Amino acid sequence: SHYFGVNSAIDIEKRTNGADADTPTGPLVATGSQITWTHIVTNPGNVPLANVAVVDDNGTPLNPADDFSPVFLSGDSNGSGALDPGEVWTYRAFGTAIAGQYANIATATGTDSIGQTPRDTDPSHYFGVNSAIDIEKRTNGQDADTPTGPLVAAGNVVTWTYQVTNPGNVPLRNVTVRDDNGTPGNASDDFNPVFVGGDTNSNGLLDPNETWLYTASGTAIVGQYGNRARATGVDTIGRTC
């Protein structure tokens, strides 16, 4: 007399842009860039599995309406339509990165020879980098974006203050502030205002929502004058903003 003990199982491993990002943050990606999810499905059991399905929750586990099924690429080596023990089936899907921390979960299911339905899940993550920098410049305390600005006596000291903030979602390094000194076509006389403070945690990075303060001064000349300041920084994926 004989019997065969069915030990059915299914396993799914999901990768985001090639990374097995089971825990946050996962890969850092630019917001709006393409995300590639690869799903590797195997059968560690001892019987073939029929009706294999892979479903991704699309980052909304409580809303099945937007779930999607990755596209099957390869792996059914004998063309049986069943996931045999030892076979590796590969699926793929694409998405567009959103800002901030993102997580989605893939689920693989199948049906064994006695009607059991093994199931496995695997999460994956990425962080959508939305980098930005903002500078606000004041002349003698006024936000003088348009002429005339404050009226000052020629020969008097003019004080410029610069507030630099980070409205993005990642810290910025190598922050610089440069003023064109009123001659936008002549970079040789540009100057860097002096950093006054604002790096509250002293990490050398302009963190989200931090405000760094710079100052500079000059001597007022006759007539209408305008100068422009530019702030730049480098984000966590090497982009300059």
PDB file of C-alpha atoms in Angstrom:
ATOM      1  CA  SER A   1       0.000   0.000   0.000  1.00  0.00           C
ATOM      2  CA  HIS A   2       1.234   3.445  -0.769  1.00  0.00           C
ATOM      3  CA  TYR A   3       0.453   7.123  -0.503  1.00  0.00           C
ATOM      4  CA  PHE A   4       2.190  10.352  -1.455  1.00  0.00           C
ATOM      5  CA  GLY A   5       2.407  13.073   1.142  1.00  0.00           C
ATOM      6  CA  VAL A   6       1.718  16.365  -0.604  1.00  0.00           C
ATOM      7  CA  ASN A   7       3.850  19.214   0.756  1.00  0.00           C
ATOM      8  CA  SER A   8       2.803  22.141  -1.383  1.00  0.00           C
ATOM      9  CA  ALA A   9       4.400  25.562  -1.128  1.00  0.00           C
ATOM     10  CA  ILE A  10       5.036  28.685  -3.162  1.00  0.00           C
ATOM     11  CA  ASP A  11       7.598  31.430  -2.708  1.00  0.00           C
ATOM     12  CA  ILE A  12       7.763  34.939  -4.141  1.00  0.00           C
ATOM     13  CA  GLU A  13      10.694  37.323  -4.020  1.00  0.00           C
ATOM     14  CA  LYS A  14      10.103  40.839  -5.227  1.00  0.00           C
ATOM     15  CA  ARG A  15      12.773  43.362  -6.221  1.00  0.00           C
ATOM     16  CA  THR A  16      12.522  47.102  -6.807  1.00  0.00           C
ATOM     17  CA  ASN A  17      14.994  48.343  -9.424  1.00  0.00           C
ATOM     18  CA  GLY A  18      16.978  45.200  -8.721  1.00  0.00           C
ATOM     19  CA  ALA A  19      17.099  45.650  -4.937  1.00  0.00           C
ATOM     20  CA  ASP A  20      15.521  43.133  -2.547  1.00  0.00           C
ATOM     21  CA  ALA A  21      14.056  46.043  -0.608  1.00  0.00           C
ATOM     22  CA  ASP A  22      12.049  44.223   2.050  1.00  0.00           C
ATOM     23  CA  THR A  23      12.483  47.099   4.513  1.00  0.00           C
ATOM     24  CA  PRO A  24      12.487  50.895   4.107  1.00  0.00           C
ATOM     25  CA  THR A  25      13.861  52.922   2.630  1.00  0.00           C
ATOM     26  CA  GLY A  26      14.679  50.758  -0.354  1.00  0.00           C
ATOM     27  CA  PRO A  27      16.414  52.375  -3.327  1.00  0.00           C
ATOM     28  CA  LEU A  28      16.402  56.166  -3.572  1.00  0.00           C
ATOM     29  CA  VAL A  29      14.843  57.191  -6.867  1.00  0.00           C
ATOM     30  CA  ALA A  30      13.910  60.468  -8.513  1.00  0.00           C
ATOM     31  CA  THR A  31      10.235  61.345  -8.266  1.00  0.00           C
ATOM     32  CA  GLY A  32       8.647  60.756 -11.664  1.00  0.00           C
ATOM     33  CA  SER A  33      11.242  58.213 -12.784  1.00  0.00           C
ATOM     34  CA  GLN A  34      10.361  54.698 -13.915  1.00  0.00           C
ATOM     35  CA  ILE A  35      10.290  51.931 -11.329  1.00  0.00           C
ATOM     36  CA  THR A  36      10.859  48.321 -12.356  1.00  0.00           C
ATOM     37  CA  TRP A  37       9.506  45.555 -10.152  1.00  0.00           C
ATOM     38  CA  THR A  38      10.725  42.008 -10.745  1.00  0.00           C
ATOM     39  CA  HIS A  39       8.859  39.082  -9.174  1.00  0.00           C
ATOM     40  CA  ILE A  40      10.585  35.705  -8.849  1.00  0.00           C
ATOM     41  CA  VAL A  41       8.198  32.844  -8.080  1.00  0.00           C
ATOM     42  CA  THR A  42       9.421  29.372  -7.145  1.00  0.00           C
ATOM     43  CA  ASN A  43       7.936  26.116  -5.931  1.00  0.00           C
ATOM     44  CA  PRO A  44       9.801  24.723  -2.899  1.00  0.00           C
ATOM     45  CA  GLY A  45       7.167  21.997  -2.458  1.00  0.00           C
ATOM     46  CA  ASN A  46       6.958  18.510  -3.926  1.00  0.00           C
ATOM     47  CA  VAL A  47       4.029  18.756  -6.373  1.00  0.00           C
ATOM     48  CA  PRO A  48       3.313  21.017  -9.345  1.00  0.00           C
ATOM     49  CA  LEU A  49       1.071  24.033  -8.845  1.00  0.00           C
ATOM     50  CA  ALA A  50      -1.656  25.031 -11.267  1.00  0.00           C
ATOM     51  CA  ASN A  51      -3.460  28.361 -11.604  1.00  0.00           C
ATOM     52  CA  VAL A  52      -0.448  30.344 -10.450  1.00  0.00           C
ATOM     53  CA  ALA A  53      -1.302  34.003  -9.991  1.00  0.00           C
ATOM     54  CA  VAL A  54       0.762  37.002  -8.927  1.00  0.00           C
ATOM     55  CA  VAL A  55      -1.033  40.123  -7.701  1.00  0.00           C
ATOM     56  CA  ASP A  56       0.478  43.378  -6.451  1.00  0.00           C
ATOM     57  CA  ASP A  57      -1.440  45.640  -4.065  1.00  0.00           C
ATOM     58  CA  ASN A  58      -0.099  48.789  -5.808  1.00  0.00           C
ATOM     59  CA  GLY A  59       0.795  50.328  -2.464  1.00  0.00           C
ATOM     60  CA  THR A  60      -2.830  50.394  -1.270  1.00  0.00           C
ATOM     61  CA  PRO A  61      -3.380  47.210   0.756  1.00  0.00           C
ATOM     62  CA  LEU A  62      -6.898  48.257   1.769  1.00  0.00           C
ATOM     63  CA  ASN A  63      -8.017  49.015  -1.789  1.00  0.00           C
ATOM     64  CA  PRO A  64      -8.044  45.942  -4.033  1.00  0.00           C
ATOM     65  CA  ALA A  65      -9.615  47.943  -6.869  1.00  0.00           C
ATOM     66  CA  ASP A  66      -6.203  49.179  -8.064  1.00  0.00           C
ATOM     67  CA  ASP A  67      -4.310  45.899  -7.667  1.00  0.00           C
ATOM     68  CA  PHE A  68      -2.422  44.729 -10.736  1.00  0.00           C
ATOM     69  CA  SER A  69      -0.900  41.551 -12.102  1.00  0.00           C
ATOM     70  CA  PRO A  70       2.728  41.675 -13.284  1.00  0.00           C
ATOM     71  CA  VAL A  71       3.459  40.274 -16.726  1.00  0.00           C
ATOM     72  CA  PHE A  72       4.826  36.720 -16.942  1.00  0.00           C
ATOM     73  CA  LEU A  73       8.201  36.686 -18.695  1.00  0.00           C
ATOM     74  CA  SER A  74       9.659  33.199 -18.513  1.00  0.00           C
ATOM     75  CA  GLY A  75      10.302  30.057 -16.513  1.00  0.00           C
ATOM     76  CA  ASP A  76       7.824  27.384 -17.616  1.00  0.00           C
ATOM     77  CA  SER A  77      10.646  25.320 -19.049  1.00  0.00           C
ATOM     78  CA  ASN A  78       8.541  22.308 -20.080  1.00  0.00           C
ATOM     79  CA  GLY A  79       5.513  24.301 -21.250  1.00  0.00           C
ATOM     80  CA  SER A  80       3.202  22.461 -18.874  1.00  0.00           C
ATOM     81  CA  GLY A  81       1.440  25.547 -17.577  1.00  0.00           C
ATOM     82  CA  ALA A  82       2.178  24.378 -14.043  1.00  0.00           C
ATOM     83  CA  LEU A  83       4.836  25.668 -11.683  1.00  0.00           C
ATOM     84  CA  ASP A  84       6.868  22.535 -11.153  1.00  0.00           C
ATOM     85  CA  PRO A  85       9.156  21.989  -8.157  1.00  0.00           C
ATOM     86  CA  GLY A  86      12.479  23.653  -8.884  1.00  0.00           C
ATOM     87  CA  GLU A  87      11.144  25.920 -11.656  1.00  0.00           C
ATOM     88  CA  VAL A  88      11.695  29.677 -11.440  1.00  0.00           C
ATOM     89  CA  TRP A  89       9.045  31.891 -12.970  1.00  0.00           C
ATOM     90  CA  THR A  90       9.804  35.562 -13.577  1.00  0.00           C
ATOM     91  CA  TYR A  91       7.275  38.380 -13.780  1.00  0.00           C
ATOM     92  CA  ARG A  92       7.765  42.106 -14.323  1.00  0.00           C
ATOM     93  CA  ALA A  93       5.831  45.337 -13.844  1.00  0.00           C
ATOM     94  CA  PHE A  94       6.571  49.044 -14.150  1.00  0.00           C
ATOM     95  CA  GLY A  95       5.445  52.140 -12.309  1.00  0.00           C
ATOM     96  CA  THR A  96       6.222  55.816 -11.859  1.00  0.00           C
ATOM     97  CA  ALA A  97       7.921  56.916  -8.658  1.00  0.00           C
ATOM     98  CA  ILE A  98       5.931  59.119  -6.318  1.00  0.00           C
ATOM     99  CA  ALA A  99       7.440  61.395  -3.680  1.00  0.00           C
ATOM    100  CA  GLY A 100       8.331  59.969  -0.291  1.00  0.00           C
ATOM    101  CA  GLN A 101       8.374  56.497   1.181  1.00  0.00           C
ATOM    102  CA  TYR A 102       6.503  53.901  -0.844  1.00  0.00           C
ATOM    103  CA  ALA A 103       5.767  50.244  -0.161  1.00  0.00           C
ATOM    104  CA  ASN A 104       3.842  47.629  -2.086  1.00  0.00           C
ATOM    105  CA  ILE A 105       3.289  43.926  -1.476  1.00  0.00           C
ATOM    106  CA  ALA A 106       3.140  41.126  -4.006  1.00  0.00           C
ATOM    107  CA  THR A 107       1.213  37.907  -3.417  1.00  0.00           C
ATOM    108  CA  ALA A 108       1.691  34.603  -5.227  1.00  0.00           C
ATOM    109  CA  THR A 109      -0.855  31.790  -5.113  1.00  0.00           C
ATOM    110  CA  GLY A 110      -1.297  28.411  -6.767  1.00  0.00           C
ATOM    111  CA  THR A 111      -3.362  25.229  -6.514  1.00  0.00           C
ATOM    112  CA  ASP A 112      -1.834  21.856  -5.766  1.00  0.00           C
ATOM    113  CA  SER A 113      -2.958  18.384  -6.858  1.00  0.00           C
ATOM    114  CA  ILE A 114      -5.362  17.945  -3.925  1.00  0.00           C
ATOM    115  CA  GLY A 115      -6.927  21.404  -4.115  1.00  0.00           C
ATOM    116  CA  GLN A 116      -4.831  23.200  -1.521  1.00  0.00           C
ATOM    117  CA  THR A 117      -3.890  26.815  -2.315  1.00  0.00           C
ATOM    118  CA  PRO A 118      -0.459  27.748  -0.972  1.00  0.00           C
ATOM    119  CA  ARG A 119       0.201  31.469  -0.720  1.00  0.00           C
ATOM    120  CA  ASP A 120       3.210  33.723  -0.118  1.00  0.00           C
ATOM    121  CA  THR A 121       3.787  37.474   0.053  1.00  0.00           C
ATOM    122  CA  ASP A 122       6.817  39.735  -0.212  1.00  0.00           C
ATOM    123  CA  PRO A 123       7.030  43.503   0.350  1.00  0.00           C
ATOM    124  CA  SER A 124       9.257  45.953  -1.451  1.00  0.00           C
ATOM    125  CA  HIS A 125      10.053  49.620  -0.958  1.00  0.00           C
ATOM    126  CA  TYR A 126      11.539  52.732  -2.515  1.00  0.00           C
ATOM    127  CA  PHE A 127      11.883  56.364  -1.498  1.00  0.00           C
ATOM    128  CA  GLY A 128      10.882  58.975  -4.076  1.00  0.00           C
ATOM    129  CA  VAL A 129      13.348  61.857  -3.872  1.00  0.00           C
ATOM    130  CA  ASN A 130      11.708  65.239  -4.414  1.00  0.00           C
ATOM    131  CA  SER A 131      14.567  67.686  -3.951  1.00  0.00           C
ATOM    132  CA  ALA A 132      14.194  71.453  -3.957  1.00  0.00           C
ATOM    133  CA  ILE A 133      15.859  74.595  -2.652  1.00  0.00           C
ATOM    134  CA  ASP A 134      14.450  78.072  -2.126  1.00  0.00           C
ATOM    135  CA  ILE A 135      16.165  81.405  -1.584  1.00  0.00           C
ATOM    136  CA  GLU A 136      14.575  84.647  -0.433  1.00  0.00           C
ATOM    137  CA  LYS A 137      16.727  87.777  -0.605  1.00  0.00           C
ATOM    138  CA  ARG A 138      16.072  91.072   1.139  1.00  0.00           C
ATOM    139  CA  THR A 139      17.622  94.488   0.655  1.00  0.00           C
ATOM    140  CA  ASN A 140      17.778  96.474   3.899  1.00  0.00           C
ATOM    141  CA  GLY A 141      15.076  94.183   5.240  1.00  0.00           C
ATOM    142  CA  GLN A 142      12.729  94.513   2.259  1.00  0.00           C
ATOM    143  CA  ASP A 143      11.731  91.720  -0.127  1.00  0.00           C
ATOM    144  CA  ALA A 144      12.489  93.973  -3.064  1.00  0.00           C
ATOM    145  CA  ASP A 145      11.843  91.588  -5.955  1.00  0.00           C
ATOM    146  CA  THR A 146      10.818  94.452  -8.269  1.00  0.00           C
ATOM    147  CA  PRO A 147      12.070  98.030  -8.726  1.00  0.00           C
ATOM    148  CA  THR A 148      12.477 100.380  -7.138  1.00  0.00           C
ATOM    149  CA  GLY A 149      13.154  98.653  -3.861  1.00  0.00           C
ATOM    150  CA  PRO A 150      14.130 100.765  -0.823  1.00  0.00           C
ATOM    151  CA  LEU A 151      15.390 104.280  -1.450  1.00  0.00           C
ATOM    152  CA  VAL A 152      18.902 104.737  -0.033  1.00  0.00           C
ATOM    153  CA  ALA A 153      21.410 107.578  -0.167  1.00  0.00           C
ATOM    154  CA  ALA A 154      24.252 106.957  -2.619  1.00  0.00           C
ATOM    155  CA  GLY A 155      27.346 106.012  -0.655  1.00  0.00           C
ATOM    156  CA  ASN A 156      25.440 104.451   2.236  1.00  0.00           C
ATOM    157  CA  VAL A 157      25.844 100.830   3.276  1.00  0.00           C
ATOM    158  CA  VAL A 158      23.317  98.398   1.794  1.00  0.00           C
ATOM    159  CA  THR A 159      22.707  95.153   3.649  1.00  0.00           C
ATOM    160  CA  TRP A 160      21.465  92.033   1.897  1.00  0.00           C
ATOM    161  CA  THR A 161      20.126  89.060   3.805  1.00  0.00           C
ATOM    162  CA  TYR A 162      19.497  85.655   2.252  1.00  0.00           C
ATOM    163  CA  GLN A 163      17.198  82.985   3.678  1.00  0.00           C
ATOM    164  CA  VAL A 164      17.737  79.561   2.159  1.00  0.00           C
ATOM    165  CA  THR A 165      15.256  76.771   2.866  1.00  0.00           C
ATOM    166  CA  ASN A 166      14.711  73.200   1.760  1.00  0.00           C
ATOM    167  CA  PRO A 167      11.074  72.527   0.770  1.00  0.00           C
ATOM    168  CA  GLY A 168      12.014  69.053  -0.530  1.00  0.00           C
ATOM    169  CA  ASN A 169      12.033  65.700   1.253  1.00  0.00           C
ATOM    170  CA  VAL A 170      15.768  64.904   1.430  1.00  0.00           C
ATOM    171  CA  PRO A 171      18.765  66.784   2.879  1.00  0.00           C
ATOM    172  CA  LEU A 172      20.995  68.817   0.573  1.00  0.00           C
ATOM    173  CA  ARG A 173      24.798  68.898   0.707  1.00  0.00           C
ATOM    174  CA  ASN A 174      27.298  71.320  -0.795  1.00  0.00           C
ATOM    175  CA  VAL A 175      24.881  74.222  -0.395  1.00  0.00           C
ATOM    176  CA  THR A 176      26.217  77.419  -1.943  1.00  0.00           C
ATOM    177  CA  VAL A 177      24.833  80.932  -2.291  1.00  0.00           C
ATOM    178  CA  ARG A 178      26.210  83.189  -5.012  1.00  0.00           C
ATOM    179  CA  ASP A 179      25.326  86.811  -5.833  1.00  0.00           C
ATOM    180  CA  ASP A 180      25.897  88.267  -9.294  1.00  0.00           C
ATOM    181  CA  ASN A 181      26.825  91.679  -7.795  1.00  0.00           C
ATOM    182  CA  GLY A 182      24.552  93.442 -10.246  1.00  0.00           C
ATOM    183  CA  THR A 183      26.491  92.270 -13.323  1.00  0.00           C
ATOM    184  CA  PRO A 184      24.782  89.095 -14.559  1.00  0.00           C
ATOM    185  CA  GLY A 185      27.008  88.961 -17.638  1.00  0.00           C
ATOM    186  CA  ASN A 186      30.250  89.162 -15.654  1.00  0.00           C
ATOM    187  CA  ALA A 187      30.887  86.245 -13.307  1.00  0.00           C
ATOM    188  CA  SER A 188      34.311  87.551 -12.275  1.00  0.00           C
ATOM    189  CA  ASP A 189      32.861  89.934  -9.672  1.00  0.00           C
ATOM    190  CA  ASP A 190      30.304  87.536  -8.193  1.00  0.00           C
ATOM    191  CA  PHE A 191      30.529  87.019  -4.447  1.00  0.00           C
ATOM    192  CA  ASN A 192      29.433  84.536  -1.792  1.00  0.00           C
ATOM    193  CA  PRO A 193      27.445  85.932   1.125  1.00  0.00           C
ATOM    194  CA  VAL A 194      28.607  84.944   4.606  1.00  0.00           C
ATOM    195  CA  PHE A 195      26.817  82.082   6.359  1.00  0.00           C
ATOM    196  CA  VAL A 196      25.320  83.274   9.643  1.00  0.00           C
ATOM    197  CA  GLY A 197      23.531  80.221  11.011  1.00  0.00           C
ATOM    198  CA  GLY A 198      20.637  77.778  10.762  1.00  0.00           C
ATOM    199  CA  ASP A 199      22.281  74.350  10.708  1.00  0.00           C
ATOM    200  CA  THR A 200      20.453  73.380  13.894  1.00  0.00           C
ATOM    201  CA  ASN A 201      21.834  69.850  14.142  1.00  0.00           C
ATOM    202  CA  SER A 202      25.322  70.797  12.897  1.00  0.00           C
ATOM    203  CA  ASN A 203      25.369  68.043  10.278  1.00  0.00           C
ATOM    204  CA  GLY A 204      26.486  70.277   7.419  1.00  0.00           C
ATOM    205  CA  LEU A 205      23.322  69.471   5.484  1.00  0.00           C
ATOM    206  CA  LEU A 206      20.389  71.698   4.657  1.00  0.00           C
ATOM    207  CA  ASP A 207      17.687  69.439   6.030  1.00  0.00           C
ATOM    208  CA  PRO A 208      14.034  69.663   4.980  1.00  0.00           C
ATOM    209  CA  ASN A 209      12.384  72.688   6.595  1.00  0.00           C
ATOM    210  CA  GLU A 210      15.681  74.126   7.904  1.00  0.00           C
ATOM    211  CA  THR A 211      16.354  77.811   7.222  1.00  0.00           C
ATOM    212  CA  TRP A 212      19.922  78.934   6.696  1.00  0.00           C
ATOM    213  CA  LEU A 213      20.734  82.627   6.936  1.00  0.00           C
ATOM    214  CA  TYR A 214      23.427  84.469   4.980  1.00  0.00           C
ATOM    215  CA  THR A 215      24.377  88.136   4.827  1.00  0.00           C
ATOM    216  CA  ALA A 216      26.412  90.542   2.691  1.00  0.00           C
ATOM    217  CA  SER A 217      26.792  94.300   2.383  1.00  0.00           C
ATOM    218  CA  GLY A 218      27.782  96.819  -0.251  1.00  0.00           C
ATOM    219  CA  THR A 219      27.883 100.549  -0.940  1.00  0.00           C
ATOM    220  CA  ALA A 220      24.909 102.139  -2.668  1.00  0.00           C
ATOM    221  CA  ILE A 221      25.580 103.548  -6.139  1.00  0.00           C
ATOM    222  CA  VAL A 222      23.576 106.204  -7.973  1.00  0.00           C
ATOM    223  CA  GLY A 223      20.393 105.114  -9.760  1.00  0.00           C
ATOM    224  CA  GLN A 224      18.420 101.934 -10.063  1.00  0.00           C
ATOM    225  CA  TYR A 225      20.341  98.823  -8.988  1.00  0.00           C
ATOM    226  CA  GLY A 226      19.446  95.157  -9.070  1.00  0.00           C
ATOM    227  CA  ASN A 227      21.373  92.028  -8.172  1.00  0.00           C
ATOM    228  CA  ARG A 228      20.348  88.403  -8.176  1.00  0.00           C
ATOM    229  CA  ALA A 229      21.248  85.579  -5.811  1.00  0.00           C
ATOM    230  CA  ARG A 230      21.298  81.892  -6.632  1.00  0.00           C
ATOM    231  CA  ALA A 231      21.273  78.972  -4.183  1.00  0.00           C
ATOM    232  CA  THR A 232      22.268  75.434  -5.148  1.00  0.00           C
ATOM    233  CA  GLY A 233      22.637  72.122  -3.376  1.00  0.00           C
ATOM    234  CA  VAL A 234      23.157  68.441  -4.166  1.00  0.00           C
ATOM    235  CA  ASP A 235      20.579  65.833  -3.150  1.00  0.00           C
ATOM    236  CA  THR A 236      21.004  62.239  -1.981  1.00  0.00           C
ATOM    237  CA  ILE A 237      21.026  60.826  -5.529  1.00  0.00           C
ATOM    238  CA  GLY A 238      23.563  63.353  -6.833  1.00  0.00           C
ATOM    239  CA  ARG A 239      21.281  65.817  -8.556  1.00  0.00           C
ATOM    240  CA  THR A 240      21.957  69.553  -8.271  1.00  0.00           C
ATOM    241  CA  CYS A 241      18.977  71.712  -7.506  1.00  0.00           C
TER     242      CYS A 241
END
